[in-house]
Tab-separated table of C-alpha atoms in Angstrom:
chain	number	residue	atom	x	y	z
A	15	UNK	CA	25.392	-38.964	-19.507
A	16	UNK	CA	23.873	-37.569	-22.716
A	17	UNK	CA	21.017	-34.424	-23.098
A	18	UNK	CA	17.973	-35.119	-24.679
A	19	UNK	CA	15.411	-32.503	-25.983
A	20	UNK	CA	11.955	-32.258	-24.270
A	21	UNK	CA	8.789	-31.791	-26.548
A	22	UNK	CA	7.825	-28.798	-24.414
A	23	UNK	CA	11.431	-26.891	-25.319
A	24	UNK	CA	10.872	-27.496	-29.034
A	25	UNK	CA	6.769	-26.271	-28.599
A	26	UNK	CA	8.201	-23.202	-26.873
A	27	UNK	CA	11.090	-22.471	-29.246
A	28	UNK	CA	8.789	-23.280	-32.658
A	29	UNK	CA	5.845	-21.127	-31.011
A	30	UNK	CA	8.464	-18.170	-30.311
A	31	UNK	CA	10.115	-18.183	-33.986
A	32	UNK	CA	6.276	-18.322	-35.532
A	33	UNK	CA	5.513	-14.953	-33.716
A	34	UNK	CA	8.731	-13.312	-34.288
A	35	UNK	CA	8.015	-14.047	-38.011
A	36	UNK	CA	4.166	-12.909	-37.608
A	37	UNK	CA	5.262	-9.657	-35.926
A	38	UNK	CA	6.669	-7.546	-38.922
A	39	UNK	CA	4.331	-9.451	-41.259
A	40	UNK	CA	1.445	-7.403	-39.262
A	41	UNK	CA	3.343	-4.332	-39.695
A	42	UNK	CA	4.461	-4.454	-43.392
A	43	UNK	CA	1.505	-6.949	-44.624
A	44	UNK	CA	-1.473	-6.272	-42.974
A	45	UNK	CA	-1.552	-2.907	-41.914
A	46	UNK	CA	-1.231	-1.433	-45.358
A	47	UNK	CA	-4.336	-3.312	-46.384
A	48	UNK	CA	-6.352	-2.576	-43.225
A	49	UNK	CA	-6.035	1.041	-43.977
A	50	UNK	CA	-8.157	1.685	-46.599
A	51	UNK	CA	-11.278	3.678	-47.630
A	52	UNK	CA	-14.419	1.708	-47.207
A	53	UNK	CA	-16.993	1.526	-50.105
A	54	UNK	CA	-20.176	1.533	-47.746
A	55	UNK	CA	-20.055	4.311	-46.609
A	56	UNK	CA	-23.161	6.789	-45.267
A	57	UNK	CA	-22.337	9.379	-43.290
A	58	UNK	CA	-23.832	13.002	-42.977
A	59	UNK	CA	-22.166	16.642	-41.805
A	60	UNK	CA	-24.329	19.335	-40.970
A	61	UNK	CA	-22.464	22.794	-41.066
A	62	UNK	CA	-24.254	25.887	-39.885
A	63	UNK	CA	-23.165	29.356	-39.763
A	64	UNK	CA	-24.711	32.706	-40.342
A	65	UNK	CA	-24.729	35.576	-43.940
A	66	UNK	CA	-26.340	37.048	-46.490
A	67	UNK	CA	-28.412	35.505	-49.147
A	68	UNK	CA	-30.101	36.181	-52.049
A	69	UNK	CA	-33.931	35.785	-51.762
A	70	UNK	CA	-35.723	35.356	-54.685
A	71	UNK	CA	-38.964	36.350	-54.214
A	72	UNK	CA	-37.600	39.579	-53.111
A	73	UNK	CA	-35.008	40.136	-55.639
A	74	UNK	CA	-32.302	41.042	-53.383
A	75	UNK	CA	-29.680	40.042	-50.864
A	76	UNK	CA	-31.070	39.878	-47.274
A	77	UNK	CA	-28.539	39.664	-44.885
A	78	UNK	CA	-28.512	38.050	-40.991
A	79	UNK	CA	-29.775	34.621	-42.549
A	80	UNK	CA	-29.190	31.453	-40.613
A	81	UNK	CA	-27.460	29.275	-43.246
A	82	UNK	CA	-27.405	25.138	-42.739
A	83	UNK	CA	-25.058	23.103	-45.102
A	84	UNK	CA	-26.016	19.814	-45.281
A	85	UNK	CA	-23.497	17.301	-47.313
A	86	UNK	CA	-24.179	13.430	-47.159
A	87	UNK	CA	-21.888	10.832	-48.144
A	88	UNK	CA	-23.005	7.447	-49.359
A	89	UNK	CA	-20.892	4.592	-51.084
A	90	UNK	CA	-21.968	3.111	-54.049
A	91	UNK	CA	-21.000	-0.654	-53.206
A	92	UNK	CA	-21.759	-2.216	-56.677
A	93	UNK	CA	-19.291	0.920	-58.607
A	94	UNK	CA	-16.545	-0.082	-56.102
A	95	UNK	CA	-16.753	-3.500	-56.013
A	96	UNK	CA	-16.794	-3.557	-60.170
A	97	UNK	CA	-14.066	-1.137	-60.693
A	98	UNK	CA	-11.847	-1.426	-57.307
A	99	UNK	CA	-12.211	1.836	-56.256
A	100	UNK	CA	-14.009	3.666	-53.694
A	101	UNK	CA	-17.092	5.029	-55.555
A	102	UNK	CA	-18.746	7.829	-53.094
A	103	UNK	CA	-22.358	9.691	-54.174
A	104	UNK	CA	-22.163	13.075	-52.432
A	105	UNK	CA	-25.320	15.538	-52.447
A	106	UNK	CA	-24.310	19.230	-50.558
A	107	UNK	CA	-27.640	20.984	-50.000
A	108	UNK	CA	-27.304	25.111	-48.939
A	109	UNK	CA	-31.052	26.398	-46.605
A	110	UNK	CA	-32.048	28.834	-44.996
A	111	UNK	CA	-34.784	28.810	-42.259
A	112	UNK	CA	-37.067	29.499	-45.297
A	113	UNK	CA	-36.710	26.473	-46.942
A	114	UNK	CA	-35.960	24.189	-43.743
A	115	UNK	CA	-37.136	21.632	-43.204
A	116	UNK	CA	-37.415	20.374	-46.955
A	117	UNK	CA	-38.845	17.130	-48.163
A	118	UNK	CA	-36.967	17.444	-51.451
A	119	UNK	CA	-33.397	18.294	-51.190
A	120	UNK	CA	-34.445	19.663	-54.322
A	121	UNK	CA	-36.286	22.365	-52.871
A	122	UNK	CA	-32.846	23.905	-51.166
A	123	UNK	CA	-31.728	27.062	-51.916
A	124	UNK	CA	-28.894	25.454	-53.758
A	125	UNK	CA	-28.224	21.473	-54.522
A	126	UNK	CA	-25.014	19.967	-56.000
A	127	UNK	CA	-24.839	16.381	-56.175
A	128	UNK	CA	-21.293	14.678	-57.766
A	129	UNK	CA	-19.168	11.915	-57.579
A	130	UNK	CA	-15.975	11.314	-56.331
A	131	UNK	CA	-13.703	8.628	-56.868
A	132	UNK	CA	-10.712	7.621	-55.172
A	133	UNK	CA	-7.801	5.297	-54.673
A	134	UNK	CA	-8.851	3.053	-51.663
A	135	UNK	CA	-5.355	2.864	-50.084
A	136	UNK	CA	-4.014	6.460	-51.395
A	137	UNK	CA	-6.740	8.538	-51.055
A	138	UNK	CA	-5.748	9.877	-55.097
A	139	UNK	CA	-8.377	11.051	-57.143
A	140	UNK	CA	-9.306	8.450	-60.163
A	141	UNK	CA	-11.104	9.300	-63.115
A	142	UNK	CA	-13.483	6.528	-63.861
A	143	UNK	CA	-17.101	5.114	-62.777
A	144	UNK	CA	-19.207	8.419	-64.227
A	145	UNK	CA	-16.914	10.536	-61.871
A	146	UNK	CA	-18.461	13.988	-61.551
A	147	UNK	CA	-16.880	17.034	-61.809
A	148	UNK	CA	-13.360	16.253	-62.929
A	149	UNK	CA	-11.350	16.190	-59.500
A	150	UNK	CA	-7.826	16.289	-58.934
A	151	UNK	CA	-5.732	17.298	-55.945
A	152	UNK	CA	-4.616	15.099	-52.834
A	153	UNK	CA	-7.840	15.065	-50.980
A	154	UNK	CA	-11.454	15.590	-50.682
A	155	UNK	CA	-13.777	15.130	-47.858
A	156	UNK	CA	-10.865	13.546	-46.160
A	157	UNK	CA	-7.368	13.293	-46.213
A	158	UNK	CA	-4.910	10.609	-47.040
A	159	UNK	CA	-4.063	8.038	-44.173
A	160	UNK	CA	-0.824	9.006	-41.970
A	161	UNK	CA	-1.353	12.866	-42.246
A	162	UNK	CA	1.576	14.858	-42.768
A	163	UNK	CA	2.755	18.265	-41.274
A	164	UNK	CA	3.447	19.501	-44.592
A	165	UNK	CA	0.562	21.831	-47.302
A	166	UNK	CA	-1.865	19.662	-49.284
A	167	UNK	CA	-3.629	20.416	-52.430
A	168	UNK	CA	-7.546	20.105	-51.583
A	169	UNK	CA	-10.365	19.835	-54.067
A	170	UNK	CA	-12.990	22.910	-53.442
A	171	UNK	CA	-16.047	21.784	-55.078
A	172	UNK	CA	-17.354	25.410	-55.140
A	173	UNK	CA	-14.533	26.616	-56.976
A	174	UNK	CA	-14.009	23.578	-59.334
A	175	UNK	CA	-10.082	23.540	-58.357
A	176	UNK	CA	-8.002	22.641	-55.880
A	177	UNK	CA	-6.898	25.044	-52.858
A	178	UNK	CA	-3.539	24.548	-51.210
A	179	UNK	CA	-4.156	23.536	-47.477
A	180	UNK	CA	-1.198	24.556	-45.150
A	181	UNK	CA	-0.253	22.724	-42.194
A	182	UNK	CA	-0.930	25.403	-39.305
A	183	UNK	CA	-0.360	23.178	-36.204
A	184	UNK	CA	-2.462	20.773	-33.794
A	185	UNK	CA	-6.369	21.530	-32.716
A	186	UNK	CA	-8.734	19.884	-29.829
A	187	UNK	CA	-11.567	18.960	-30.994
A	188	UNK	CA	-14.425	17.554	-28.614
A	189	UNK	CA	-10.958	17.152	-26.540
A	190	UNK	CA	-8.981	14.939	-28.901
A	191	UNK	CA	-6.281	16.585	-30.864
A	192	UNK	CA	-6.061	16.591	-34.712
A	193	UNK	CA	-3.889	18.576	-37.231
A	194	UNK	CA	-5.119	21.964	-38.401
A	195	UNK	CA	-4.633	23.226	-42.054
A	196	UNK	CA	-6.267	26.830	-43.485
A	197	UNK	CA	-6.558	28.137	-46.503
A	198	UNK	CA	-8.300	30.907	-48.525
A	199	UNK	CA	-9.744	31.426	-51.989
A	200	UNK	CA	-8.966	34.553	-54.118
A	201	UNK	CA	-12.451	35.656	-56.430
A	202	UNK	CA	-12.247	33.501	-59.177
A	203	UNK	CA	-15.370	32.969	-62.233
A	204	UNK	CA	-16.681	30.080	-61.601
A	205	UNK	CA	-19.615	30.341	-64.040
A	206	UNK	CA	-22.598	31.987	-65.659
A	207	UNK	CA	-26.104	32.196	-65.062
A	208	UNK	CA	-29.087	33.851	-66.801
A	209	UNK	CA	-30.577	36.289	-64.909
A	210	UNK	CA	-32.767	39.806	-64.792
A	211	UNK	CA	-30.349	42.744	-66.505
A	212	UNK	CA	-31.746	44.695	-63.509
A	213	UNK	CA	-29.627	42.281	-60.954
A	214	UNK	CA	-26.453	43.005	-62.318
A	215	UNK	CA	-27.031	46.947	-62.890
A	216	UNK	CA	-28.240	46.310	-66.545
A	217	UNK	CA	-32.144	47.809	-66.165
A	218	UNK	CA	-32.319	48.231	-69.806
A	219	UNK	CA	-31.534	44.221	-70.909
A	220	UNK	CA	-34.318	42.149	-69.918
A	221	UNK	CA	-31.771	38.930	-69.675
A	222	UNK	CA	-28.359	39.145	-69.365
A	223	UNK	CA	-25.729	36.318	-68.992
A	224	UNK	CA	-24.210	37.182	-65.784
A	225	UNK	CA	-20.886	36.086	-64.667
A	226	UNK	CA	-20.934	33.934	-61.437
A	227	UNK	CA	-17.787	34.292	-58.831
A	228	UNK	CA	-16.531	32.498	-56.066
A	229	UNK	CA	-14.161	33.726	-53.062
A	230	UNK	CA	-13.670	31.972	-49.655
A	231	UNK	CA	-12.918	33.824	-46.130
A	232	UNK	CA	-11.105	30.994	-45.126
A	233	UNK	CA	-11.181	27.143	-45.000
A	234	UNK	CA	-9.979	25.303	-41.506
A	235	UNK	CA	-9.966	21.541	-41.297
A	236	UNK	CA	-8.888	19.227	-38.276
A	237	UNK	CA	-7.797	16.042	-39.607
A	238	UNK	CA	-6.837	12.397	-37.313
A	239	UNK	CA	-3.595	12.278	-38.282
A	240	UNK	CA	-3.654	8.444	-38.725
A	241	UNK	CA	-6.895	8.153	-40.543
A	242	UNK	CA	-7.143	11.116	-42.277
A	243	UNK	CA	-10.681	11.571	-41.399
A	244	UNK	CA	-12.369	15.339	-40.895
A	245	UNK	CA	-13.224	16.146	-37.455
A	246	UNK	CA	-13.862	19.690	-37.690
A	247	UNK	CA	-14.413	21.882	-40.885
A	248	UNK	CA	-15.312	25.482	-41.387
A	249	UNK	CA	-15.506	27.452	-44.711
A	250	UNK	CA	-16.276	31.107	-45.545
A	251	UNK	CA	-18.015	31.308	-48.884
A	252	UNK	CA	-18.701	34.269	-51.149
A	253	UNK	CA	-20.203	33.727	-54.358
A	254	UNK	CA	-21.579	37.004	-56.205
A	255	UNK	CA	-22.554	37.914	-59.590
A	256	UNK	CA	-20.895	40.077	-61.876
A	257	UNK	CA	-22.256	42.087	-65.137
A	258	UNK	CA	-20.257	40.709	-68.263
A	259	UNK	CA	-16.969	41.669	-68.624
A	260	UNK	CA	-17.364	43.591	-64.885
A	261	UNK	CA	-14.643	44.345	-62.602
A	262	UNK	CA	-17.063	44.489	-59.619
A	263	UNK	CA	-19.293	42.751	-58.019
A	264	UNK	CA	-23.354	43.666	-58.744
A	265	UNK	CA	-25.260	40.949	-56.802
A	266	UNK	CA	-24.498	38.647	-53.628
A	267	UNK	CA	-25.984	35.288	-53.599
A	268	UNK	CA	-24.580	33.923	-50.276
A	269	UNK	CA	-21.318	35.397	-48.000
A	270	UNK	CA	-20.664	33.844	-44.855
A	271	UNK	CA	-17.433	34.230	-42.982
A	272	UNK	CA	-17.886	31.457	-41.151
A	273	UNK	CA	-19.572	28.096	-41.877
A	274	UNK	CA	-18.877	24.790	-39.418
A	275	UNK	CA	-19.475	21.648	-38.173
A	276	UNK	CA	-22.102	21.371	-35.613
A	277	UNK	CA	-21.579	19.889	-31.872
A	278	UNK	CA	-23.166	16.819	-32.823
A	279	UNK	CA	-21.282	16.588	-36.266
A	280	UNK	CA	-17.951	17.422	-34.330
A	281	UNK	CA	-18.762	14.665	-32.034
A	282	UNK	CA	-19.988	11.892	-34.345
A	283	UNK	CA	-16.387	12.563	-36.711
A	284	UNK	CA	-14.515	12.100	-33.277
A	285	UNK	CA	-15.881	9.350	-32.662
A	286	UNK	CA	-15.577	7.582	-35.719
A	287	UNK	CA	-12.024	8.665	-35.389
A	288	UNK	CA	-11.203	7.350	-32.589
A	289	UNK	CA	-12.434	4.086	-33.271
A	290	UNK	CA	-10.884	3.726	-36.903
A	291	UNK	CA	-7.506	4.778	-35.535
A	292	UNK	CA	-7.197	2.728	-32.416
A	293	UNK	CA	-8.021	-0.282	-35.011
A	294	UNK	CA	-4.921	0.869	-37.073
A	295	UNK	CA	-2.591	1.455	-33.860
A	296	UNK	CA	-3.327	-1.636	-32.669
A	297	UNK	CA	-2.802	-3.451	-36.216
A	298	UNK	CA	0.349	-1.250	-36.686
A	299	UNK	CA	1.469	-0.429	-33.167
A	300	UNK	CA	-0.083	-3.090	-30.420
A	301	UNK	CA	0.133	-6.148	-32.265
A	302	UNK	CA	3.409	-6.598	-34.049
A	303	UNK	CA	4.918	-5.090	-30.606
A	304	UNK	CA	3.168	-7.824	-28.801
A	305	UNK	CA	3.840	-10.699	-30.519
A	306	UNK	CA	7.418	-10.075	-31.014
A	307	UNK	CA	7.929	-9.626	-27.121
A	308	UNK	CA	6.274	-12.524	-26.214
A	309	UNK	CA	7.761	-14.406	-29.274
A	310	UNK	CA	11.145	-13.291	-28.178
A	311	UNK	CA	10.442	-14.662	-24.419
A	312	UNK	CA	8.987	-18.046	-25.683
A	313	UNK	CA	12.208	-18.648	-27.864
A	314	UNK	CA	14.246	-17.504	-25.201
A	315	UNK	CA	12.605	-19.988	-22.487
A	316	UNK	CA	12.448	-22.758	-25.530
A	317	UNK	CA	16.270	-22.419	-26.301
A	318	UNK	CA	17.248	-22.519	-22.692
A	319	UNK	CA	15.274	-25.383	-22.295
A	320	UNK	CA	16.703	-26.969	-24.741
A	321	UNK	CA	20.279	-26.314	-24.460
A	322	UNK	CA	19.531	-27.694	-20.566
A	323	UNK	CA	17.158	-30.564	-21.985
A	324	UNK	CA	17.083	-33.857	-19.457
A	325	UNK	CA	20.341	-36.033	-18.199
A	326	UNK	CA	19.847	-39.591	-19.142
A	327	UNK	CA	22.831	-42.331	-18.349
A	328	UNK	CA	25.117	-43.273	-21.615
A	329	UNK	CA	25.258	-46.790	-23.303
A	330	UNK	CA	28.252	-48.346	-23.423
A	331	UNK	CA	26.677	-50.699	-26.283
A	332	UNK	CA	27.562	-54.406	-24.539
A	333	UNK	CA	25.044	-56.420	-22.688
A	334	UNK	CA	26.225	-57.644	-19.516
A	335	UNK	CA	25.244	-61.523	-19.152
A	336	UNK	CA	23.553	-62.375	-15.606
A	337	UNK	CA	25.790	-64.919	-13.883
A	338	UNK	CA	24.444	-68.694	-12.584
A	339	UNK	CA	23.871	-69.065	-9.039
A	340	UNK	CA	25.681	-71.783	-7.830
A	341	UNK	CA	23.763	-74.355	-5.848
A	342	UNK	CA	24.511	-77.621	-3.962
């Protein structure tokens, strides 16, 4: 008797030794190219807090103002696609109830638009595509992808440098957990501006060129730790103005200690979270852990089949001849 393989051993076995093969390509292959930034991007984060600001029709700091910080995010699809980066247009608009609601961001108490490019897969800073102002560090509006428990250098667009963001252990946010990192910002000139000699203690110079500073309370973010994206973010600006040359400062133009996400912004960033990272676990984790367990049972079941296979008689390679009947 002789073994013969069946064509359902051989399906099972070639099926099984495909998906053991696709498994760690899905790891190593395509998970590093599903995590990357996207280049149409629009979001919006409102931050609100309370401080004093500087009104100008009064000529002096009034404190107890509701502050709203409105920064919105939008990719610039035909950049990115032309230089292979992630091109992102960012406006950051600073109100008060006095100039709320605004039909010109224009009209805000203070307006910064820039341009930040990145490295779709590391997150890097690169300097191309009319990039505007200069920035360096590790991150900016959001982290790298597989977050670290270790400090990161973070761009601070206020300050025109980069702050060192310390790893200062895990935060619930809208009940799903994310890595916390602080920081603060010692005074630093940022800048000048022309204003009144009587702002800066100067009543006897009609126009003086007053030194601008910047300080920060204290930053907190809460980052996904597998997408790198913001949840929750808080900030604590000061920014003053100095006489030329001063040691102290003459004027306040805005001081809050604290500065954060709203509800709904909190909410919205977990969600998105939780939606880009379940994508990635299941690309990373689900998948490749799938398909080689069920590509290890298939070969298994394939091989035993077909070291089993079917029982069929041997030939013994003659040809017995029928014998004549005899009749009478």
């Amino acid at each position: 008797m002789r073994r013969t393989a069946s064509p359902l051993s051989l399906i099972l076995l070639g099926i099984g030794t495909f998906l053991l093969v696709l498994a760690p390509m899905l790891a190593w292959y395509v998970t590093p190219r599903a995590a990357v930034n996207p280049i149409d991007i629009d979001t919006t984060a409102v931050y609100k807090g309370t401080g004093s600001v500087f009104d100008t029709d009064k000529i002096e700091t009034v404190p107890d103002q509701n502050i709203t910080v409105t920064q919105r995010v939008r990719g610039n699809v035909a950049e990115s696609e032309r230089s292979g980066n992630a091109v992102w247009d960012v406006i950051t608009t600073v109100d008060t109830d006095k100039s709320l609601p605004a039909a010109d961001p224009h009209d805000a108490l203070d307006f910064t638009p820039h341009r930040w490019v990145m490295d779709r897969r590391t997150t890097k800073p690169v300097h191309c595509c009319k990039e505007t102002p200069y920035i360096e560090g590790e991150a900016y509006l959001k982290f790298p992808f597989d977050v670290q428990k270790r400090s990161y250098q973070w761009w601070d667009n206020t300050g025109g440098t980069t702050v060192t963001m310390r790893y200062d252990g895990t935060e619930k946010i809208q009940g799903y957990t994310g890595y916390r990192f602080t920081a603060t910002v010692a005074p630093r000139k940022v800048g000048t501006r022309l204003v009144p000699g009587s702002i800066v203690d100067e009543p006897d110079r009609p126009q003086v060129l007053a030194e601008e500073w910047y300080s920060n309370h204290g930053f907190k973010l809460v980052v996904d730790q597998r997408t790198g994206r913001v949840i929750y973010a808080q900030t604590g600006p000061r920014r003053t103005l100095r006489a030329p040359g001063g040691d102290k400062d003459a004027a306040v133009l805005l001081d809050s200690e604290k500065i954060a996400f709203t509800p709904a912004t909190q909410k919205e960033a977990v969600r998105q979270a939780k939606q880009d990272s379940g994508m990635l676990r299941m690309v990373s984790e689900t998948l490749p852990v799938g398909t080689a367990v069920a590509g290890f049972a298939l070969a298994v079941v394939g091989g035993v089949l077909l070291v089993r296979g079917r029982k069929r008689p041997e030939s013994t390679g003659t040809v017995e001849m029928p014998q004549p009947s005899l009749t009478m």
